[in-house]
Amino acid sequence: MHSAINKIQAIIEQLNQQAIKVDQQNKHSKSHKIIQENDIFSEALFLTHSDLFQPYVAEVKNKTSELSRLLSANKNTLAHSRLLLIEQQISALRNALNANNELHKEPTQRLEAIKARRYKKAAQAVMQSSHNLHKQLNETFEFERRLLEMIQIRELERQHASNKKSQQLSNEVLVLHQRLGRCRQAISKLEREITQSEKF
């Protein structure tokens, strides 16, 4: 996975060089004035708001640093979710940088190109839905981890408990196992929904 991060960092460096060049070129382009003050990408994909490319590259760079920290902390589910987003952002940046000259042709073509470059509402909704589902999945995994921890604690307590206390702890463990079962059903359901949403 760390080799993947090195590869991503190399790609980001290339994109950064391209972004510097394109941003400079756009500053001297009369036609860029029509595009100015419009975000290049939709909010579903980037938190950044800018008509320059470099701030978007900086966002991907920060997310890659977060990915590295998540991997070091063995938070693999979160890391996988973050990696998917980084891949989508890199792909969108590449396409937009390569399409930059097209966007600066005739004003009417340019406005059409802006519309085409932005995700359609349906695609935005699907992407947002996918992000929300990943977030819910991460939260449900965390809930599963806490339930397993609680079961383990009660099992340990039961080994040294009196009969009455032991019975109470057994009942608690049973309830926790029932909650764990429902939690795992929710995980399976979310995983199916994520698969469906990403087939879009």
PDB file of C-alpha atoms in Angstrom, residues 4-190:
ATOM      1  CA  ALA A   4       0.692   2.933  -3.946  1.00  0.00           C
ATOM      2  CA  ILE A   5       1.061   6.124  -1.884  1.00  0.00           C
ATOM      3  CA  ASN A   6       4.460   6.801  -3.488  1.00  0.00           C
ATOM      4  CA  LYS A   7       2.849   6.333  -6.901  1.00  0.00           C
ATOM      5  CA  ILE A   8      -0.021   8.708  -5.996  1.00  0.00           C
ATOM      6  CA  GLN A   9       2.476  11.307  -4.724  1.00  0.00           C
ATOM      7  CA  ALA A  10       4.388  11.106  -8.021  1.00  0.00           C
ATOM      8  CA  ILE A  11       1.130  11.592  -9.975  1.00  0.00           C
ATOM      9  CA  ILE A  12       0.179  14.563  -7.743  1.00  0.00           C
ATOM     10  CA  GLU A  13       3.580  16.166  -8.416  1.00  0.00           C
ATOM     11  CA  GLN A  14       3.006  15.830 -12.184  1.00  0.00           C
ATOM     12  CA  LEU A  15      -0.515  17.266 -11.838  1.00  0.00           C
ATOM     13  CA  ASN A  16       0.862  20.139  -9.747  1.00  0.00           C
ATOM     14  CA  GLN A  17       3.402  21.053 -12.461  1.00  0.00           C
ATOM     15  CA  GLN A  18       0.639  20.889 -15.094  1.00  0.00           C
ATOM     16  CA  ALA A  19      -1.716  22.938 -12.871  1.00  0.00           C
ATOM     17  CA  ILE A  20       0.914  25.695 -12.379  1.00  0.00           C
ATOM     18  CA  LYS A  21       1.407  25.891 -16.151  1.00  0.00           C
ATOM     19  CA  VAL A  22      -2.332  25.870 -16.983  1.00  0.00           C
ATOM     20  CA  ASP A  23      -3.225  28.407 -14.235  1.00  0.00           C
ATOM     21  CA  GLN A  24      -0.541  30.784 -15.601  1.00  0.00           C
ATOM     22  CA  GLN A  25      -1.771  30.261 -19.154  1.00  0.00           C
ATOM     23  CA  ASN A  26      -5.384  30.953 -18.080  1.00  0.00           C
ATOM     24  CA  LYS A  27      -4.401  34.195 -16.311  1.00  0.00           C
ATOM     25  CA  HIS A  28      -3.221  35.592 -19.654  1.00  0.00           C
ATOM     26  CA  SER A  29      -6.220  34.285 -21.573  1.00  0.00           C
ATOM     27  CA  LYS A  30      -8.975  36.789 -22.367  1.00  0.00           C
ATOM     28  CA  SER A  31     -11.535  34.022 -22.650  1.00  0.00           C
ATOM     29  CA  HIS A  32     -10.796  32.882 -19.047  1.00  0.00           C
ATOM     30  CA  LYS A  33     -12.708  35.932 -17.770  1.00  0.00           C
ATOM     31  CA  ILE A  34     -16.001  34.183 -18.596  1.00  0.00           C
ATOM     32  CA  ILE A  35     -14.986  31.153 -16.524  1.00  0.00           C
ATOM     33  CA  GLN A  36     -13.513  33.166 -13.636  1.00  0.00           C
ATOM     34  CA  GLU A  37     -15.158  32.921 -10.231  1.00  0.00           C
ATOM     35  CA  ASN A  38     -16.803  29.617 -11.162  1.00  0.00           C
ATOM     36  CA  ASP A  39     -15.685  26.492  -9.303  1.00  0.00           C
ATOM     37  CA  ILE A  40     -13.988  24.045 -11.649  1.00  0.00           C
ATOM     38  CA  PHE A  41     -15.429  20.955  -9.918  1.00  0.00           C
ATOM     39  CA  SER A  42     -18.656  20.109  -8.123  1.00  0.00           C
ATOM     40  CA  GLU A  43     -18.943  20.088  -4.323  1.00  0.00           C
ATOM     41  CA  ALA A  44     -19.701  16.357  -4.493  1.00  0.00           C
ATOM     42  CA  LEU A  45     -16.072  15.736  -5.472  1.00  0.00           C
ATOM     43  CA  PHE A  46     -13.988  18.550  -3.930  1.00  0.00           C
ATOM     44  CA  LEU A  47     -14.345  20.711  -0.829  1.00  0.00           C
ATOM     45  CA  THR A  48     -12.217  23.389  -2.566  1.00  0.00           C
ATOM     46  CA  HIS A  49     -13.873  26.372  -4.296  1.00  0.00           C
ATOM     47  CA  SER A  50     -11.659  27.944  -6.961  1.00  0.00           C
ATOM     48  CA  ASP A  51     -11.328  28.763 -10.655  1.00  0.00           C
ATOM     49  CA  LEU A  52      -7.642  27.748 -10.417  1.00  0.00           C
ATOM     50  CA  PHE A  53      -6.399  24.164 -10.594  1.00  0.00           C
ATOM     51  CA  GLN A  54      -3.617  24.318  -8.001  1.00  0.00           C
ATOM     52  CA  PRO A  55      -5.892  24.535  -4.905  1.00  0.00           C
ATOM     53  CA  TYR A  56      -7.612  21.317  -6.023  1.00  0.00           C
ATOM     54  CA  VAL A  57      -4.236  19.573  -6.399  1.00  0.00           C
ATOM     55  CA  ALA A  58      -3.368  20.781  -2.861  1.00  0.00           C
ATOM     56  CA  GLU A  59      -6.590  19.167  -1.558  1.00  0.00           C
ATOM     57  CA  VAL A  60      -5.641  15.791  -3.100  1.00  0.00           C
ATOM     58  CA  LYS A  61      -2.155  16.147  -1.588  1.00  0.00           C
ATOM     59  CA  ASN A  62      -3.671  16.677   1.897  1.00  0.00           C
ATOM     60  CA  LYS A  63      -5.995  13.697   1.458  1.00  0.00           C
ATOM     61  CA  THR A  64      -2.998  11.531   0.479  1.00  0.00           C
ATOM     62  CA  SER A  65      -1.222  12.562   3.718  1.00  0.00           C
ATOM     63  CA  GLU A  66      -4.392  11.587   5.636  1.00  0.00           C
ATOM     64  CA  LEU A  67      -4.422   8.243   3.781  1.00  0.00           C
ATOM     65  CA  SER A  68      -0.850   7.610   4.897  1.00  0.00           C
ATOM     66  CA  ARG A  69      -1.780   8.366   8.538  1.00  0.00           C
ATOM     67  CA  LEU A  70      -4.852   6.075   8.365  1.00  0.00           C
ATOM     68  CA  LEU A  71      -2.710   3.218   7.033  1.00  0.00           C
ATOM     69  CA  SER A  72      -0.116   3.730   9.778  1.00  0.00           C
ATOM     70  CA  ALA A  73      -2.948   3.524  12.338  1.00  0.00           C
ATOM     71  CA  ASN A  74      -4.280   0.318  10.624  1.00  0.00           C
ATOM     72  CA  LYS A  75      -7.629   2.010   9.905  1.00  0.00           C
ATOM     73  CA  ASN A  76      -7.955   0.025   6.693  1.00  0.00           C
ATOM     74  CA  THR A  77     -11.674   0.555   6.002  1.00  0.00           C
ATOM     75  CA  LEU A  78     -11.339   4.326   6.295  1.00  0.00           C
ATOM     76  CA  ALA A  79      -8.142   4.178   4.241  1.00  0.00           C
ATOM     77  CA  HIS A  80      -9.929   2.259   1.456  1.00  0.00           C
ATOM     78  CA  SER A  81     -12.732   4.844   1.392  1.00  0.00           C
ATOM     79  CA  ARG A  82     -10.181   7.699   1.273  1.00  0.00           C
ATOM     80  CA  LEU A  83      -8.240   5.962  -1.536  1.00  0.00           C
ATOM     81  CA  LEU A  84     -11.401   5.676  -3.690  1.00  0.00           C
ATOM     82  CA  LEU A  85     -12.038   9.407  -3.329  1.00  0.00           C
ATOM     83  CA  ILE A  86      -8.396  10.276  -4.157  1.00  0.00           C
ATOM     84  CA  GLU A  87      -8.589   8.128  -7.323  1.00  0.00           C
ATOM     85  CA  GLN A  88     -11.815   9.905  -8.398  1.00  0.00           C
ATOM     86  CA  GLN A  89     -10.246  13.332  -7.737  1.00  0.00           C
ATOM     87  CA  ILE A  90      -7.044  12.509  -9.670  1.00  0.00           C
ATOM     88  CA  SER A  91      -9.083  11.235 -12.624  1.00  0.00           C
ATOM     89  CA  ALA A  92     -11.255  14.395 -12.629  1.00  0.00           C
ATOM     90  CA  LEU A  93      -8.175  16.662 -12.417  1.00  0.00           C
ATOM     91  CA  ARG A  94      -6.430  14.860 -15.291  1.00  0.00           C
ATOM     92  CA  ASN A  95      -9.510  15.124 -17.506  1.00  0.00           C
ATOM     93  CA  ALA A  96     -10.086  18.791 -16.677  1.00  0.00           C
ATOM     94  CA  LEU A  97      -6.434  19.800 -17.170  1.00  0.00           C
ATOM     95  CA  ASN A  98      -6.316  17.997 -20.509  1.00  0.00           C
ATOM     96  CA  ALA A  99      -9.608  19.632 -21.563  1.00  0.00           C
ATOM     97  CA  ASN A 100      -8.489  23.129 -20.531  1.00  0.00           C
ATOM     98  CA  ASN A 101      -7.721  24.348 -24.065  1.00  0.00           C
ATOM     99  CA  GLU A 102     -11.148  23.208 -25.241  1.00  0.00           C
ATOM    100  CA  LEU A 103     -12.726  25.244 -22.445  1.00  0.00           C
ATOM    101  CA  HIS A 104     -11.018  28.399 -23.668  1.00  0.00           C
ATOM    102  CA  LYS A 105     -12.241  28.348 -27.272  1.00  0.00           C
ATOM    103  CA  GLU A 106     -15.350  30.234 -28.416  1.00  0.00           C
ATOM    104  CA  PRO A 107     -17.495  31.674 -25.574  1.00  0.00           C
ATOM    105  CA  THR A 108     -20.558  29.552 -26.405  1.00  0.00           C
ATOM    106  CA  GLN A 109     -18.477  26.392 -26.725  1.00  0.00           C
ATOM    107  CA  ARG A 110     -16.728  27.338 -23.509  1.00  0.00           C
ATOM    108  CA  LEU A 111     -19.937  27.653 -21.515  1.00  0.00           C
ATOM    109  CA  GLU A 112     -21.176  24.361 -22.912  1.00  0.00           C
ATOM    110  CA  ALA A 113     -17.878  22.738 -21.955  1.00  0.00           C
ATOM    111  CA  ILE A 114     -18.236  24.037 -18.386  1.00  0.00           C
ATOM    112  CA  LYS A 115     -21.692  22.508 -18.179  1.00  0.00           C
ATOM    113  CA  ALA A 116     -20.420  19.243 -19.654  1.00  0.00           C
ATOM    114  CA  ARG A 117     -17.448  19.137 -17.293  1.00  0.00           C
ATOM    115  CA  ARG A 118     -19.609  19.500 -14.203  1.00  0.00           C
ATOM    116  CA  TYR A 119     -21.341  16.373 -13.067  1.00  0.00           C
ATOM    117  CA  LYS A 120     -25.016  16.084 -13.889  1.00  0.00           C
ATOM    118  CA  LYS A 121     -27.311  16.286 -10.874  1.00  0.00           C
ATOM    119  CA  ALA A 122     -28.024  12.559 -10.981  1.00  0.00           C
ATOM    120  CA  ALA A 123     -24.317  11.708 -11.011  1.00  0.00           C
ATOM    121  CA  GLN A 124     -23.693  14.179  -8.164  1.00  0.00           C
ATOM    122  CA  ALA A 125     -26.452  12.583  -6.131  1.00  0.00           C
ATOM    123  CA  VAL A 126     -25.022   9.115  -6.714  1.00  0.00           C
ATOM    124  CA  MET A 127     -21.517  10.206  -5.763  1.00  0.00           C
ATOM    125  CA  GLN A 128     -22.784  11.993  -2.644  1.00  0.00           C
ATOM    126  CA  SER A 129     -24.854   8.918  -1.819  1.00  0.00           C
ATOM    127  CA  SER A 130     -21.755   6.717  -2.221  1.00  0.00           C
ATOM    128  CA  HIS A 131     -19.749   8.978   0.109  1.00  0.00           C
ATOM    129  CA  ASN A 132     -22.550   8.925   2.690  1.00  0.00           C
ATOM    130  CA  LEU A 133     -22.790   5.138   2.480  1.00  0.00           C
ATOM    131  CA  HIS A 134     -19.016   4.791   3.023  1.00  0.00           C
ATOM    132  CA  LYS A 135     -19.321   7.090   6.046  1.00  0.00           C
ATOM    133  CA  GLN A 136     -22.204   5.002   7.452  1.00  0.00           C
ATOM    134  CA  LEU A 137     -20.221   1.809   6.808  1.00  0.00           C
ATOM    135  CA  ASN A 138     -17.205   3.159   8.707  1.00  0.00           C
ATOM    136  CA  GLU A 139     -19.470   4.158  11.627  1.00  0.00           C
ATOM    137  CA  THR A 140     -21.115   0.700  11.651  1.00  0.00           C
ATOM    138  CA  PHE A 141     -17.687  -1.016  11.641  1.00  0.00           C
ATOM    139  CA  GLU A 142     -16.735   1.150  14.634  1.00  0.00           C
ATOM    140  CA  PHE A 143     -20.000   0.144  16.400  1.00  0.00           C
ATOM    141  CA  GLU A 144     -19.222  -3.542  15.688  1.00  0.00           C
ATOM    142  CA  ARG A 145     -15.738  -3.098  17.183  1.00  0.00           C
ATOM    143  CA  ARG A 146     -17.197  -1.517  20.346  1.00  0.00           C
ATOM    144  CA  LEU A 147     -19.772  -4.321  20.724  1.00  0.00           C
ATOM    145  CA  LEU A 148     -17.047  -6.985  20.433  1.00  0.00           C
ATOM    146  CA  GLU A 149     -15.011  -5.118  23.036  1.00  0.00           C
ATOM    147  CA  MET A 150     -18.020  -4.960  25.416  1.00  0.00           C
ATOM    148  CA  ILE A 151     -18.673  -8.713  24.949  1.00  0.00           C
ATOM    149  CA  GLN A 152     -15.023  -9.493  25.667  1.00  0.00           C
ATOM    150  CA  ILE A 153     -15.031  -7.365  28.862  1.00  0.00           C
ATOM    151  CA  ARG A 154     -18.187  -9.075  30.187  1.00  0.00           C
ATOM    152  CA  GLU A 155     -16.835 -12.537  29.348  1.00  0.00           C
ATOM    153  CA  LEU A 156     -13.687 -11.768  31.355  1.00  0.00           C
ATOM    154  CA  GLU A 157     -15.748 -10.412  34.264  1.00  0.00           C
ATOM    155  CA  ARG A 158     -17.939 -13.543  34.226  1.00  0.00           C
ATOM    156  CA  GLN A 159     -14.931 -15.806  34.819  1.00  0.00           C
ATOM    157  CA  HIS A 160     -14.428 -14.256  38.279  1.00  0.00           C
ATOM    158  CA  ALA A 161     -18.042 -13.449  39.175  1.00  0.00           C
ATOM    159  CA  SER A 162     -20.439 -15.011  41.691  1.00  0.00           C
ATOM    160  CA  ASN A 163     -23.277 -17.193  40.337  1.00  0.00           C
ATOM    161  CA  LYS A 164     -25.832 -14.370  40.520  1.00  0.00           C
ATOM    162  CA  LYS A 165     -23.491 -11.848  38.890  1.00  0.00           C
ATOM    163  CA  SER A 166     -22.428 -14.469  36.336  1.00  0.00           C
ATOM    164  CA  GLN A 167     -26.069 -14.998  35.291  1.00  0.00           C
ATOM    165  CA  GLN A 168     -26.555 -11.224  34.894  1.00  0.00           C
ATOM    166  CA  LEU A 169     -23.397 -10.972  32.785  1.00  0.00           C
ATOM    167  CA  SER A 170     -24.547 -13.943  30.629  1.00  0.00           C
ATOM    168  CA  ASN A 171     -27.825 -12.110  29.922  1.00  0.00           C
ATOM    169  CA  GLU A 172     -25.913  -8.956  29.000  1.00  0.00           C
ATOM    170  CA  VAL A 173     -23.632 -10.939  26.678  1.00  0.00           C
ATOM    171  CA  LEU A 174     -26.706 -12.488  25.012  1.00  0.00           C
ATOM    172  CA  VAL A 175     -28.230  -9.022  24.402  1.00  0.00           C
ATOM    173  CA  LEU A 176     -24.892  -7.748  23.051  1.00  0.00           C
ATOM    174  CA  HIS A 177     -24.663 -10.737  20.671  1.00  0.00           C
ATOM    175  CA  GLN A 178     -28.160  -9.925  19.387  1.00  0.00           C
ATOM    176  CA  ARG A 179     -27.082  -6.320  18.760  1.00  0.00           C
ATOM    177  CA  LEU A 180     -23.915  -7.585  17.096  1.00  0.00           C
ATOM    178  CA  GLY A 181     -26.012  -9.757  14.759  1.00  0.00           C
ATOM    179  CA  ARG A 182     -28.141  -6.743  13.757  1.00  0.00           C
ATOM    180  CA  CYS A 183     -24.988  -4.655  13.329  1.00  0.00           C
ATOM    181  CA  ARG A 184     -23.470  -7.266  10.979  1.00  0.00           C
ATOM    182  CA  GLN A 185     -26.700  -7.411   8.963  1.00  0.00           C
ATOM    183  CA  ALA A 186     -26.477  -3.603   8.614  1.00  0.00           C
ATOM    184  CA  ILE A 187     -22.847  -3.932   7.421  1.00  0.00           C
ATOM    185  CA  SER A 188     -23.867  -6.487   4.742  1.00  0.00           C
ATOM    186  CA  LYS A 189     -26.766  -4.257   3.630  1.00  0.00           C
ATOM    187  CA  LEU A 190     -24.497  -1.168   3.385  1.00  0.00           C
TER     188      LEU A 190
END
